[in-house]
Amino acid sequence: MYLIYSLLLVLSLSYFVKVKFKINDYYIPLIVLSSVGIILFLFGLVDQMKLGYYIIILLGIFSFFYLIYLLLKRKLAVKDLVSLPIFFFVILEVILYALLINTHYSNWDEFAHWGPNLKAMVHYDLLWANKVWTGNHISYPPFVGIIEYFFCKLNGGFSESVSYFGINSLIISALLPILASIKKSKSIIIKGLVSYFIIYILMNVFGFSIASIYIDFILGVFFFIGIYIASLKESKEQKILLPIILFCLPIIKDTGLIFSAIILLQLGIKRVVYKVIEKKKIDKKILLNLLYLILLLVVTFSGYGLWK
C-alpha cells in the first residue's frame, strides 16, 4: 500500500507546485522530495519529526482536494495534469516497487549502522543523533535516512525493502531534469527508459545496486544534477533548485560541502568572472549575481552548520 500512498502524496504535491508556481514538470518531483527531506530535517532538529511528517501529510491532502476543486470548477483540465515526466516518474516507481518486493539488507554497513540508525529514527521519530539512541556513526549527516524514514512512515513502520525504495525514489526524481534536454519526439519514452537503464547498469558497474542504502551514489547524483542545473540558462527552476541542492549536499555526506563549493565556483565563474571579462566593468547585474552567490553560500553552510 505504501506505493499508492507515496504516489498519491507526491503527485498531489507535485501538481500543486505545477499549478501554483508554473514549474517545469521535469523538476517538480525532485523539488517535492527534497523539500520533504528538508522539512523533516528542520523539524527533527527540535525533536519534532512526527509533527513535520503530519504537516507534510496535511499539505498533501490539501493539495489533493485543491486540485479536485479546480477540476470541478473547470479552472483546470485533466490534460493539464498529464505530462511525460510525471508518467516517467510513476512508471519507474512501479517498476522499482516490483523489483524491491521482499528484498532485505545484505551489506555490512546496512547491518552495522545505516539499518539500525534508520530503524531507531522510525521508532522514536527522532533524528538518529538523539539522546535516546546510542548507535554507531550517529554523527553521519541524515538526509538520505530522512527520505527513507518518510517512506517507512507511509508504510506504517520500518521495512528494509521500503528503505531501498525511498533512496531510489530520490535518485529517480534527481535524474528527471536531465530528460528535459532530450529532444521531444515520439521516441522520447524509449530514450528516457533507455537512459535510466544505462544509469542502472553504471550503478552496478561501480559497485552499487538498487538494493542498497549506501549514500555515495545519491551524493554523486546530487552533485551531477547540481552541476547540470548551474550550467543552464537562468530560470525559475534554477533559482528554486540550486538552493535546495546546495542545502542538501552537506547533509547527505560531509564531503557534500566540497561538492557544493565546486558548484558555487562554477556558477561564480559563469555569472561573475565571465561577465566582468565580457563587459569590462562591474554593473548592477553582476552585483546582483554576486549577491545571489553569497546567499547560496549562506544556504550551503546553514544546512551543514545546523547539523554540526
CSV table of N, CA and C in Angstrom, one decimal, residues 165-254:
chain,number,residue,atom,x,y,z
A,165,PHE,N,13.4,1.5,-1.4
A,165,PHE,CA,12.5,2.2,-2.3
A,165,PHE,C,12.7,3.7,-2.1
A,166,GLY,N,12.9,4.2,-0.9
A,166,GLY,CA,13.0,5.6,-0.6
A,166,GLY,C,14.2,6.2,-1.2
A,167,ILE,N,15.4,5.6,-1.0
A,167,ILE,CA,16.6,6.2,-1.6
A,167,ILE,C,16.5,6.2,-3.1
A,168,ASN,N,16.0,5.1,-3.7
A,168,ASN,CA,15.9,5.0,-5.2
A,168,ASN,C,14.8,6.0,-5.8
A,169,SER,N,13.8,6.3,-5.0
A,169,SER,CA,12.8,7.3,-5.4
A,169,SER,C,13.5,8.7,-5.6
A,170,LEU,N,14.4,8.9,-4.6
A,170,LEU,CA,15.1,10.2,-4.6
A,170,LEU,C,16.0,10.2,-5.8
A,171,ILE,N,16.7,9.1,-6.2
A,171,ILE,CA,17.6,9.0,-7.3
A,171,ILE,C,16.8,9.3,-8.6
A,172,ILE,N,15.6,8.6,-8.7
A,172,ILE,CA,14.8,8.8,-9.9
A,172,ILE,C,14.4,10.2,-10.1
A,173,SER,N,13.9,10.9,-9.0
A,173,SER,CA,13.5,12.3,-9.1
A,173,SER,C,14.7,13.2,-9.5
A,174,ALA,N,15.9,12.9,-9.0
A,174,ALA,CA,17.0,13.7,-9.2
A,174,ALA,C,17.5,13.6,-10.6
A,175,LEU,N,17.2,12.5,-11.3
A,175,LEU,CA,17.7,12.3,-12.7
A,175,LEU,C,16.7,12.8,-13.7
A,176,LEU,N,15.4,13.1,-13.3
A,176,LEU,CA,14.4,13.5,-14.2
A,176,LEU,C,14.8,14.8,-15.0
A,177,PRO,N,15.4,15.8,-14.3
A,177,PRO,CA,15.7,17.1,-15.1
A,177,PRO,C,16.6,16.8,-16.3
A,178,ILE,N,17.4,15.8,-16.3
A,178,ILE,CA,18.3,15.5,-17.4
A,178,ILE,C,17.4,15.2,-18.7
A,179,LEU,N,16.3,14.6,-18.5
A,179,LEU,CA,15.4,14.2,-19.6
A,179,LEU,C,14.8,15.4,-20.3
A,180,ALA,N,14.8,16.5,-19.6
A,180,ALA,CA,14.3,17.8,-20.2
A,180,ALA,C,15.1,18.2,-21.4
A,181,SER,N,16.4,17.8,-21.4
A,181,SER,CA,17.3,18.2,-22.5
A,181,SER,C,17.1,17.3,-23.7
A,182,ILE,N,16.4,16.2,-23.6
A,182,ILE,CA,16.2,15.3,-24.7
A,182,ILE,C,15.2,15.9,-25.7
A,183,LYS,N,15.6,15.9,-26.9
A,183,LYS,CA,14.7,16.4,-28.0
A,183,LYS,C,13.3,15.7,-28.0
A,184,LYS,N,12.3,16.5,-27.9
A,184,LYS,CA,10.9,15.9,-27.9
A,184,LYS,C,10.6,15.3,-29.2
A,185,SER,N,10.2,14.0,-29.1
A,185,SER,CA,9.8,13.2,-30.3
A,185,SER,C,9.0,12.0,-29.9
A,186,LYS,N,8.5,11.3,-30.8
A,186,LYS,CA,7.8,10.1,-30.5
A,186,LYS,C,8.6,9.0,-29.8
A,187,SER,N,9.9,9.1,-29.9
A,187,SER,CA,10.8,8.1,-29.3
A,187,SER,C,11.3,8.5,-27.9
A,188,ILE,N,10.8,9.6,-27.4
A,188,ILE,CA,11.4,10.1,-26.1
A,188,ILE,C,11.1,9.1,-25.0
A,189,ILE,N,10.0,8.4,-25.0
A,189,ILE,CA,9.8,7.5,-23.9
A,189,ILE,C,10.8,6.4,-23.9
A,190,ILE,N,11.1,5.9,-25.2
A,190,ILE,CA,12.2,4.8,-25.3
A,190,ILE,C,13.5,5.4,-24.8
A,191,LYS,N,13.8,6.6,-25.3
A,191,LYS,CA,15.1,7.2,-24.9
A,191,LYS,C,15.2,7.4,-23.4
A,192,GLY,N,14.1,7.9,-22.8
A,192,GLY,CA,14.1,8.1,-21.4
A,192,GLY,C,14.3,6.8,-20.6
A,193,LEU,N,13.6,5.7,-21.0
A,193,LEU,CA,13.7,4.4,-20.3
A,193,LEU,C,15.1,3.9,-20.5
A,194,VAL,N,15.6,4.0,-21.7
A,194,VAL,CA,17.0,3.5,-22.0
A,194,VAL,C,18.0,4.3,-21.2
A,195,SER,N,17.8,5.6,-21.0
A,195,SER,CA,18.7,6.4,-20.2
A,195,SER,C,18.8,5.9,-18.8
A,196,TYR,N,17.6,5.6,-18.2
A,196,TYR,CA,17.6,5.1,-16.8
A,196,TYR,C,18.2,3.7,-16.7
A,197,PHE,N,18.0,2.9,-17.8
A,197,PHE,CA,18.6,1.5,-17.8
A,197,PHE,C,20.1,1.6,-17.8
A,198,ILE,N,20.6,2.5,-18.6
A,198,ILE,CA,22.1,2.7,-18.7
A,198,ILE,C,22.6,3.1,-17.3
A,199,ILE,N,21.9,4.1,-16.7
A,199,ILE,CA,22.3,4.5,-15.3
A,199,ILE,C,22.3,3.4,-14.4
A,200,TYR,N,21.3,2.5,-14.5
A,200,TYR,CA,21.2,1.3,-13.6
A,200,TYR,C,22.4,0.4,-13.8
A,201,ILE,N,22.8,0.2,-15.1
A,201,ILE,CA,23.9,-0.6,-15.4
A,201,ILE,C,25.2,0.0,-14.8
A,202,LEU,N,25.4,1.3,-14.9
A,202,LEU,CA,26.5,2.0,-14.4
A,202,LEU,C,26.6,1.9,-12.9
A,203,MET,N,25.4,2.0,-12.2
A,203,MET,CA,25.4,1.8,-10.8
A,203,MET,C,26.0,0.5,-10.3
A,204,ASN,N,25.6,-0.6,-11.1
A,204,ASN,CA,26.2,-1.9,-10.7
A,204,ASN,C,27.6,-2.0,-11.1
A,205,VAL,N,28.1,-1.4,-12.2
A,205,VAL,CA,29.5,-1.4,-12.6
A,205,VAL,C,30.3,-0.8,-11.5
A,206,PHE,N,29.9,0.3,-10.9
A,206,PHE,CA,30.6,1.0,-9.8
A,206,PHE,C,30.3,0.4,-8.4
A,207,GLY,N,29.7,-0.7,-8.3
A,207,GLY,CA,29.5,-1.4,-7.0
A,207,GLY,C,28.3,-1.0,-6.3
A,208,PHE,N,27.3,-0.4,-6.9
A,208,PHE,CA,26.0,0.0,-6.3
A,208,PHE,C,24.9,-0.8,-6.9
A,209,SER,N,23.8,-0.9,-6.2
A,209,SER,CA,22.6,-1.5,-6.8
A,209,SER,C,21.4,-0.9,-6.2
A,210,ILE,N,20.2,-1.2,-6.7
A,210,ILE,CA,19.0,-0.6,-6.2
A,210,ILE,C,18.7,-1.2,-4.8
A,211,ALA,N,19.3,-2.4,-4.5
A,211,ALA,CA,19.1,-3.0,-3.2
A,211,ALA,C,20.3,-2.6,-2.3
A,212,SER,N,20.4,-1.3,-2.0
A,212,SER,CA,21.4,-0.8,-1.2
A,212,SER,C,21.0,0.6,-0.7
A,213,ILE,N,21.4,0.8,0.6
A,213,ILE,CA,21.1,2.2,1.1
A,213,ILE,C,22.5,3.0,1.3
A,214,TYR,N,23.5,2.5,0.6
A,214,TYR,CA,24.8,3.3,0.6
A,214,TYR,C,24.5,4.6,0.0
A,215,ILE,N,25.1,5.7,0.5
A,215,ILE,CA,24.7,7.0,0.1
A,215,ILE,C,25.7,7.7,-0.9
A,216,ASP,N,26.8,7.0,-1.3
A,216,ASP,CA,27.7,7.6,-2.2
A,216,ASP,C,27.2,7.9,-3.6
A,217,PHE,N,26.3,6.9,-4.0
A,217,PHE,CA,25.8,7.1,-5.4
A,217,PHE,C,24.8,8.3,-5.4
A,218,ILE,N,23.9,8.4,-4.4
A,218,ILE,CA,23.0,9.5,-4.4
A,218,ILE,C,23.7,10.9,-4.2
A,219,LEU,N,24.9,10.8,-3.5
A,219,LEU,CA,25.7,12.0,-3.3
A,219,LEU,C,26.2,12.5,-4.7
A,220,GLY,N,26.7,11.5,-5.5
A,220,GLY,CA,27.2,11.8,-6.8
A,220,GLY,C,26.1,12.3,-7.7
A,221,VAL,N,24.9,11.7,-7.6
A,221,VAL,CA,23.8,12.1,-8.5
A,221,VAL,C,23.4,13.6,-8.2
A,222,PHE,N,23.4,13.9,-6.9
A,222,PHE,CA,23.0,15.3,-6.5
A,222,PHE,C,24.1,16.3,-7.0
A,223,PHE,N,25.3,15.9,-6.9
A,223,PHE,CA,26.4,16.7,-7.3
A,223,PHE,C,26.3,16.9,-8.9
A,224,PHE,N,26.1,15.8,-9.6
A,224,PHE,CA,26.0,15.9,-11.0
A,224,PHE,C,24.8,16.8,-11.4
A,225,ILE,N,23.6,16.6,-10.8
A,225,ILE,CA,22.5,17.4,-11.2
A,225,ILE,C,22.7,18.9,-10.8
A,226,GLY,N,23.4,19.1,-9.7
A,226,GLY,CA,23.7,20.5,-9.3
A,226,GLY,C,24.6,21.2,-10.4
A,227,ILE,N,25.6,20.5,-10.9
A,227,ILE,CA,26.5,21.0,-11.9
A,227,ILE,C,25.7,21.2,-13.2
A,228,TYR,N,24.8,20.3,-13.5
A,228,TYR,CA,24.0,20.4,-14.7
A,228,TYR,C,23.0,21.6,-14.6
A,229,ILE,N,22.3,21.8,-13.5
A,229,ILE,CA,21.4,22.9,-13.4
A,229,ILE,C,22.1,24.2,-13.3
A,230,ALA,N,23.3,24.3,-12.7
A,230,ALA,CA,24.1,25.5,-12.7
A,230,ALA,C,24.6,25.9,-14.0
A,231,SER,N,24.7,25.0,-15.0
A,231,SER,CA,25.2,25.3,-16.3
A,231,SER,C,24.1,25.8,-17.2
A,232,LEU,N,22.8,25.6,-16.8
A,232,LEU,CA,21.7,26.1,-17.6
A,232,LEU,C,21.5,27.6,-17.6
A,233,LYS,N,20.7,28.1,-18.5
A,233,LYS,CA,20.4,29.5,-18.5
A,233,LYS,C,19.5,29.8,-17.3
A,234,GLU,N,19.6,31.0,-16.8
A,234,GLU,CA,18.9,31.5,-15.7
A,234,GLU,C,17.4,31.2,-15.9
A,235,SER,N,16.7,30.6,-14.9
A,235,SER,CA,15.3,30.3,-15.0
A,235,SER,C,14.7,30.2,-13.6
A,236,LYS,N,13.4,30.1,-13.5
A,236,LYS,CA,12.7,29.9,-12.2
A,236,LYS,C,13.1,28.6,-11.6
A,237,GLU,N,13.2,27.6,-12.4
A,237,GLU,CA,13.6,26.2,-11.9
A,237,GLU,C,15.0,26.2,-11.3
A,238,GLN,N,15.9,26.9,-12.0
A,238,GLN,CA,17.3,27.0,-11.5
A,238,GLN,C,17.3,27.8,-10.1
A,239,LYS,N,16.6,28.9,-10.0
A,239,LYS,CA,16.6,29.6,-8.8
A,239,LYS,C,16.0,28.9,-7.6
A,240,ILE,N,15.1,28.0,-7.9
A,240,ILE,CA,14.5,27.2,-6.8
A,240,ILE,C,15.3,26.0,-6.5
A,241,LEU,N,15.8,25.3,-7.5
A,241,LEU,CA,16.5,24.0,-7.3
A,241,LEU,C,17.9,24.2,-6.7
A,242,LEU,N,18.7,25.2,-7.2
A,242,LEU,CA,20.1,25.3,-6.7
A,242,LEU,C,20.2,25.5,-5.2
A,243,PRO,N,19.4,26.4,-4.6
A,243,PRO,CA,19.5,26.4,-3.1
A,243,PRO,C,19.1,25.1,-2.4
A,244,ILE,N,18.1,24.4,-3.0
A,244,ILE,CA,17.7,23.1,-2.4
A,244,ILE,C,18.9,22.1,-2.5
A,245,ILE,N,19.5,22.0,-3.6
A,245,ILE,CA,20.6,21.0,-3.8
A,245,ILE,C,21.8,21.4,-3.0
A,246,LEU,N,22.1,22.7,-2.9
A,246,LEU,CA,23.3,23.1,-2.1
A,246,LEU,C,23.0,23.0,-0.6
A,247,PHE,N,21.8,23.1,-0.2
A,247,PHE,CA,21.4,22.8,1.2
A,247,PHE,C,21.5,21.3,1.5
A,248,CYS,N,21.1,20.5,0.6
A,248,CYS,CA,21.0,19.1,0.8
A,248,CYS,C,22.4,18.4,0.8
A,249,LEU,N,23.3,18.8,-0.1
A,249,LEU,CA,24.5,18.1,-0.3
A,249,LEU,C,25.3,17.9,0.9
A,250,PRO,N,25.5,18.9,1.8
A,250,PRO,CA,26.3,18.7,3.0
A,250,PRO,C,25.6,17.8,4.0
A,251,ILE,N,24.3,17.7,4.0
A,251,ILE,CA,23.6,16.8,4.9
A,251,ILE,C,23.3,15.5,4.3
A,252,ILE,N,23.8,15.2,3.1
A,252,ILE,CA,23.8,13.8,2.6
A,252,ILE,C,25.1,13.2,3.1
A,253,LYS,N,26.2,13.9,3.0
A,253,LYS,CA,27.5,13.4,3.5
A,253,LYS,C,28.4,14.6,3.7
A,254,ASP,N,29.3,14.6,4.6
A,254,ASP,CA,30.2,15.7,4.9
A,254,ASP,C,30.9,16.2,3.6
